Amino acid sequence: MATVLVVDDHAPNRELIATLLRYAGHDPIEAADGEEALASVRAHRPGLVICDVLMPTMDGYEFVRRLRAEPEIAATEVIFYTATFYEHEARGLANACGVSRVLTKPCEPQEILRAVEQVLAQPSAVEPPTEAVVDFDREHLRLLTDKLLAKVNELETANQRLAGLVESAMDAIIAVDQQLRIVLFNPAAEQMFGYRAAEVEGQPLDLLLPQRFRATHGAQVRSFGATNVTRRIMGDLRSVKGLRKNGEEFPLEVSISQSASQGLRYTAILRDISARQQAERRIERLHRVATVLSDVNSLIVRVRERDELFREACRIAVQVGGFSRAWIGLIDRSALQLCLVASAGAPQDGYFEALEALLAQRSAAVVARFDTALALPQPVIVQDRAQTPGLGPITSTAETGAQVWLPLVVAGQTLGVLALHADRVDFFDDDEMKLLKELAGDMSFALAHIAQEERLNYLAYYDSLTGLANGTLFNERLGQLINAAGSHKLALALIDLVRFKTINDTLGRHAGDVLLKRVAERLERCVGHRAHLARIGADHFAVVFPEIRTENELARMFAAQYQHCFGVPLQIDGEELRVSAKVGIALYPNDGSNVETLYRNAEAAVKKAKASSETVLFYNPKMTELVAERLALENQLRRAMERGELVLHYQPKVDVNTRRIEGVEALVRWSRPEAGLVYPGKFIPLMEETGLILALGDWALHRAALDHQCWRQQGLLAPRIAVNVSAAQLHKHDFVAMVSQALKVNGFSHGVDIEITESLIMENVEDSVEKLQALRAMGVNLSIDDFGTGYSSLAYLSRLPAQILKIDRAFIMTMLTDPDNMTLVSTMISLAHSLRMKVVAEGVETEEEANMLRRLHCDQMQGYLISQAVSSEALAMLLPQGVARH
Ligand code: C2E
Ligand code: CA
Ligand code: CA
């Protein structure tokens, strides 16, 4: 028996060890800190001191240092008893100050006693350590101790807080020990499982698991324990189930972690997800039914045929809606019988055969079965087929689950039922039924619609002779097109055949029919695919042209088409027949903004045409005039080209400083007999619309090359000629070849360049650049015309193979009065120079402008100040004699 001093600032700790020692037959005395302990050692001379390390006022080390410093008590044996997290440091330092053993808290009682016996039996010859070491240690230890004390406090509060959390947590928290026995069961767990904590503590975890999951869940927890992972969510959440005290199973979400605390092994946080799972399942199901609804709706829009509608609807219900079976029965009123017309789902099990046989029986039972659904008409829901007498299974195999019959009602009359089967009992809830009723409603609507459309399509929408739309359909379309027109114009043309009645009477009805068919065919070809053609009366046709861009375009188009259609005689029964027609045209919105007005006005125009010698009349006489003028002009222009009435005039471009001619621009004029010179503004736009511009462009290039050669042949210093090129030319794929061909005069010509407007090049930069580079390679220079009016980006400008930039006349005209434009001109000039291009100012009319341009370092100018465009002969007079140059 020995006196053992237990030093600890924590009374329960002291007591624990003291009790232990007493049991072992020793005589424990106690001290609460180092100071007290020293006094106690001096007074009682214990054989052993068991000392806590971390203590306020004087810690374990300071105590030992002082102990060793007092010779009378220096040899006292000391065992340190310290917290786990401090064990490492404690061992190292314990050696240094002569402490026999270090025990870590918490410690098994036997171990404590064993250590006590060992130390008492074999007292170590402890040498007091040197002052230096102790001093060093003390400094080190003071810091360490402060830190650790703070840590202990922190841990203690954390612990308390944690305990509070566990108590008040919304989630169930359950901890088990190594043997999977429940050691902690918080209030939320009590509520979830229905047990009181006291009932389950110490019980195996299995208590909380359904029988069939006990083995797997236990194994899962243990295998988790074998890993180094400290926390994880258990497996497939949906497969984790809990068992309540009342025997009810429920789905759980489990997060499990390995526990560091003594005595615990695993801690699990559990959440009851049955409500969530139910909600999820319901949403999923409703979503499926909603998808069926939307699929069936798009089906209704697409499908034109009853059988297809039924077949597809059943397929969608099964494939998309997840119903196990879907079928549609229609009532055959004559046989007073329900007939199965479409079905989908489980085709092999004989159900549908049985159903058909049943339906064919027409027995009272069968009638009763469908009576409610058909007569009320209300959906009939059977939530559990197995348990519903009369409406239950119809085959010998067990049919489980629920079913619903939805009546299909058209115009108050029940036509049939849509039946849906589900695998689960109680499948159809209110929300789902709402959607299903909507589905049946949509199907009914489709049925009505199909019936109506079938009738309309075949009886009333098409003309059986020509296959064209008839008046009814045409009117409807016209209305739709007007609605969709927006800001576009559209044209309604009514076409009446002339003297059709006479032809019909003389040649007979058959020939009349053939004639109408032929005319219809020709019209169809002429009006093109964008127009809508219809036969609206015996010898009346109508066309609507949507999206008319310009009235001119329409006028010309119509004139040309008229020629195509009625210009050539028709062959009928070996006879050649010349058919003509009167056409009246009304334009939307000018001549009417609705179907009726437009029609009325087009009719008025036809009437007028019939009464006159005109074949095509617009409702608006100005349009008719315009068309006539245009057509006349077009024909005249064609003729003018053939007769060589077009000429090129040349306008010099001169050096701004020397005013010497550096080049000329070719400008086309129409020398019209008796009318004099017509300027391009009057005819170029029309030529562009008609495509005549291509021929003109060809001609102009060739003419310029010829004139250039002519000047040279006269021994003149011929300037290069710039010819204007239009959009249609540039956009043609063989533009380069065309230019090269046109420029050839006796082999080759170098004297011709081209001018292209800035905006035109920019329309399709990639393509343009490629073509212009090819021309450049042929020695043809490029001027960018009307510069400043478009929106060129600098990046593109620098990529263009252009040598000359022509500043638009609009800027030159205003630069002296508008400082902004002056700045612009100046900028354009520097810009061009930085890209190594020459600058030509267009439309210079005054000396002031010329002076300014000189100051701005503009290279060349062109305009009335120097000369108007003059004939080739007149220009020749301005050219100096000299060696021919290219
Ligand atoms: P453009 O290429 O901008 O030609 C310059 C126009 O300005 C010419 O009008 C010319 O006579 C006029 N002009 C020149 N200097 C002055 C001036 O000091 N003051 C005024 N007020 N006007 C001046 P023009 O000849 O009537 O040609 C008009 C447009 O017709 C040309 O504009 C060009 O785009 C087009 N054009 C002319 N000839 C042809 C051709 O052969 N082919 C193509 N595709 N277009 C041509
Ligand atoms: Ca030009
Ligand atoms: Ca120009």
Short mmCIF file of N, CA and C in Angstrom, two decimals, residues 548-607:
data_model
loop_
_atom_site.label_atom_id
_atom_site.label_comp_id
_atom_site.label_asym_id
_atom_site.label_seq_id
_atom_site.Cartn_x
_atom_site.Cartn_y
_atom_site.Cartn_z
N ILE A 548 -45.86 40.68 -102.68
CA ILE A 548 -45.45 41.45 -103.84
C ILE A 548 -44.46 42.51 -103.38
N ARG A 549 -43.31 42.56 -104.00
CA ARG A 549 -42.32 43.52 -103.55
C ARG A 549 -42.60 44.91 -104.13
N THR A 550 -42.71 44.96 -105.46
CA THR A 550 -43.06 46.26 -106.05
C THR A 550 -44.21 46.06 -107.02
N GLU A 551 -44.97 47.11 -107.19
CA GLU A 551 -46.10 47.03 -108.11
C GLU A 551 -45.60 46.82 -109.54
N ASN A 552 -44.48 47.42 -109.83
CA ASN A 552 -43.89 47.24 -111.16
C ASN A 552 -43.64 45.77 -111.46
N GLU A 553 -43.07 45.16 -110.48
CA GLU A 553 -42.73 43.74 -110.63
C GLU A 553 -43.98 42.96 -110.97
N LEU A 554 -45.03 43.24 -110.23
CA LEU A 554 -46.29 42.53 -110.45
C LEU A 554 -46.83 42.81 -111.85
N ALA A 555 -46.81 44.06 -112.22
CA ALA A 555 -47.35 44.45 -113.51
C ALA A 555 -46.64 43.69 -114.63
N ARG A 556 -45.34 43.71 -114.56
CA ARG A 556 -44.57 43.06 -115.62
C ARG A 556 -44.79 41.56 -115.61
N MET A 557 -44.78 41.05 -114.39
CA MET A 557 -44.97 39.60 -114.25
C MET A 557 -46.28 39.20 -114.89
N PHE A 558 -47.29 39.99 -114.61
CA PHE A 558 -48.60 39.62 -115.11
C PHE A 558 -48.68 39.71 -116.62
N ALA A 559 -48.11 40.76 -117.15
CA ALA A 559 -48.13 40.92 -118.60
C ALA A 559 -47.43 39.75 -119.26
N ALA A 560 -46.29 39.39 -118.73
CA ALA A 560 -45.52 38.30 -119.33
C ALA A 560 -46.27 36.99 -119.21
N GLN A 561 -46.88 36.78 -118.04
CA GLN A 561 -47.58 35.52 -117.84
C GLN A 561 -48.80 35.42 -118.73
N TYR A 562 -49.40 36.55 -118.91
CA TYR A 562 -50.58 36.55 -119.77
C TYR A 562 -50.19 36.06 -121.16
N GLN A 563 -49.07 36.57 -121.62
CA GLN A 563 -48.56 36.15 -122.92
C GLN A 563 -48.35 34.63 -122.96
N HIS A 564 -47.70 34.15 -121.93
CA HIS A 564 -47.42 32.72 -121.85
C HIS A 564 -48.68 31.89 -121.88
N CYS A 565 -49.66 32.33 -121.13
CA CYS A 565 -50.86 31.53 -120.95
C CYS A 565 -51.77 31.55 -122.15
N PHE A 566 -51.97 32.73 -122.64
CA PHE A 566 -53.02 32.84 -123.64
C PHE A 566 -52.48 33.17 -125.03
N GLY A 567 -51.19 33.41 -125.11
CA GLY A 567 -50.60 33.75 -126.41
C GLY A 567 -50.54 32.56 -127.34
N VAL A 568 -50.37 31.38 -126.77
CA VAL A 568 -50.17 30.18 -127.60
C VAL A 568 -51.50 29.40 -127.69
N PRO A 569 -51.89 28.98 -128.88
CA PRO A 569 -53.17 28.26 -129.02
C PRO A 569 -53.13 26.89 -128.35
N LEU A 570 -54.30 26.40 -127.94
CA LEU A 570 -54.40 25.08 -127.30
C LEU A 570 -54.87 24.06 -128.32
N GLN A 571 -54.40 22.84 -128.17
CA GLN A 571 -54.84 21.74 -129.04
C GLN A 571 -55.93 20.97 -128.31
N ILE A 572 -57.14 20.97 -128.90
CA ILE A 572 -58.19 20.20 -128.26
C ILE A 572 -58.91 19.35 -129.28
N ASP A 573 -58.87 18.06 -129.06
CA ASP A 573 -59.45 17.10 -130.01
C ASP A 573 -58.97 17.38 -131.42
N GLY A 574 -57.69 17.61 -131.56
CA GLY A 574 -57.12 17.84 -132.88
C GLY A 574 -57.37 19.23 -133.43
N GLU A 575 -58.13 20.00 -132.70
CA GLU A 575 -58.40 21.35 -133.20
C GLU A 575 -57.58 22.37 -132.46
N GLU A 576 -57.16 23.41 -133.16
CA GLU A 576 -56.38 24.45 -132.51
C GLU A 576 -57.32 25.54 -132.03
N LEU A 577 -57.24 25.80 -130.75
CA LEU A 577 -58.16 26.78 -130.19
C LEU A 577 -57.40 27.92 -129.56
N ARG A 578 -57.77 29.13 -129.89
CA ARG A 578 -57.15 30.29 -129.27
C ARG A 578 -58.09 30.77 -128.18
N VAL A 579 -57.57 30.74 -126.98
CA VAL A 579 -58.40 31.16 -125.87
C VAL A 579 -57.84 32.46 -125.33
N SER A 580 -58.70 33.39 -125.07
CA SER A 580 -58.20 34.60 -124.41
C SER A 580 -59.00 34.83 -123.13
N ALA A 581 -58.47 35.75 -122.32
CA ALA A 581 -59.12 35.99 -121.03
C ALA A 581 -59.05 37.47 -120.70
N LYS A 582 -59.93 37.86 -119.80
CA LYS A 582 -59.90 39.22 -119.27
C LYS A 582 -59.46 39.12 -117.81
N VAL A 583 -58.52 39.99 -117.45
CA VAL A 583 -57.98 39.89 -116.10
C VAL A 583 -58.21 41.20 -115.33
N GLY A 584 -58.71 41.07 -114.13
CA GLY A 584 -58.86 42.25 -113.26
C GLY A 584 -58.04 42.04 -112.00
N ILE A 585 -57.28 43.08 -111.63
CA ILE A 585 -56.39 42.92 -110.47
C ILE A 585 -56.66 43.98 -109.42
N ALA A 586 -56.76 43.54 -108.18
CA ALA A 586 -56.85 44.48 -107.06
C ALA A 586 -55.70 44.20 -106.11
N LEU A 587 -55.17 45.27 -105.54
CA LEU A 587 -54.00 45.12 -104.67
C LEU A 587 -54.36 45.36 -103.21
N TYR A 588 -53.83 44.52 -102.37
CA TYR A 588 -53.95 44.73 -100.93
C TYR A 588 -52.69 45.46 -100.47
N PRO A 589 -52.72 46.47 -99.68
CA PRO A 589 -53.92 47.01 -99.02
C PRO A 589 -54.54 48.20 -99.78
N ASN A 590 -53.89 48.68 -100.86
CA ASN A 590 -54.36 49.90 -101.53
C ASN A 590 -55.82 49.82 -101.97
N ASP A 591 -56.19 48.68 -102.58
CA ASP A 591 -57.53 48.59 -103.17
C ASP A 591 -58.51 47.87 -102.26
N GLY A 592 -58.14 47.57 -101.06
CA GLY A 592 -59.05 46.87 -100.16
C GLY A 592 -58.24 46.15 -99.11
N SER A 593 -58.72 46.21 -97.86
CA SER A 593 -57.94 45.59 -96.79
C SER A 593 -58.60 44.33 -96.29
N ASN A 594 -59.72 43.94 -96.90
CA ASN A 594 -60.32 42.66 -96.51
C ASN A 594 -60.76 41.88 -97.74
N VAL A 595 -61.14 40.64 -97.52
CA VAL A 595 -61.46 39.76 -98.63
C VAL A 595 -62.57 40.35 -99.50
N GLU A 596 -63.65 40.83 -98.86
CA GLU A 596 -64.81 41.29 -99.62
C GLU A 596 -64.46 42.45 -100.54
N THR A 597 -63.83 43.48 -99.97
CA THR A 597 -63.52 44.67 -100.76
C THR A 597 -62.56 44.32 -101.90
N LEU A 598 -61.58 43.53 -101.56
CA LEU A 598 -60.59 43.17 -102.57
C LEU A 598 -61.26 42.45 -103.73
N TYR A 599 -62.12 41.52 -103.37
CA TYR A 599 -62.86 40.76 -104.38
C TYR A 599 -63.70 41.68 -105.25
N ARG A 600 -64.47 42.54 -104.57
CA ARG A 600 -65.38 43.43 -105.28
C ARG A 600 -64.61 44.28 -106.28
N ASN A 601 -63.45 44.78 -105.85
CA ASN A 601 -62.70 45.67 -106.72
C ASN A 601 -62.02 44.93 -107.87
N ALA A 602 -61.58 43.71 -107.58
CA ALA A 602 -61.01 42.92 -108.67
C ALA A 602 -62.10 42.61 -109.69
N GLU A 603 -63.29 42.34 -109.19
CA GLU A 603 -64.40 42.06 -110.10
C GLU A 603 -64.75 43.28 -110.96
N ALA A 604 -64.73 44.42 -110.32
CA ALA A 604 -65.01 45.65 -111.06
C ALA A 604 -63.98 45.82 -112.18
N ALA A 605 -62.72 45.47 -111.87
CA ALA A 605 -61.67 45.60 -112.89
C ALA A 605 -61.90 44.64 -114.05
N VAL A 606 -62.34 43.41 -113.74
CA VAL A 606 -62.60 42.45 -114.83
C VAL A 606 -63.75 42.96 -115.71
N LYS A 607 -64.76 43.45 -115.05
CA LYS A 607 -65.92 43.95 -115.78
C LYS A 607 -65.50 45.03 -116.76
#
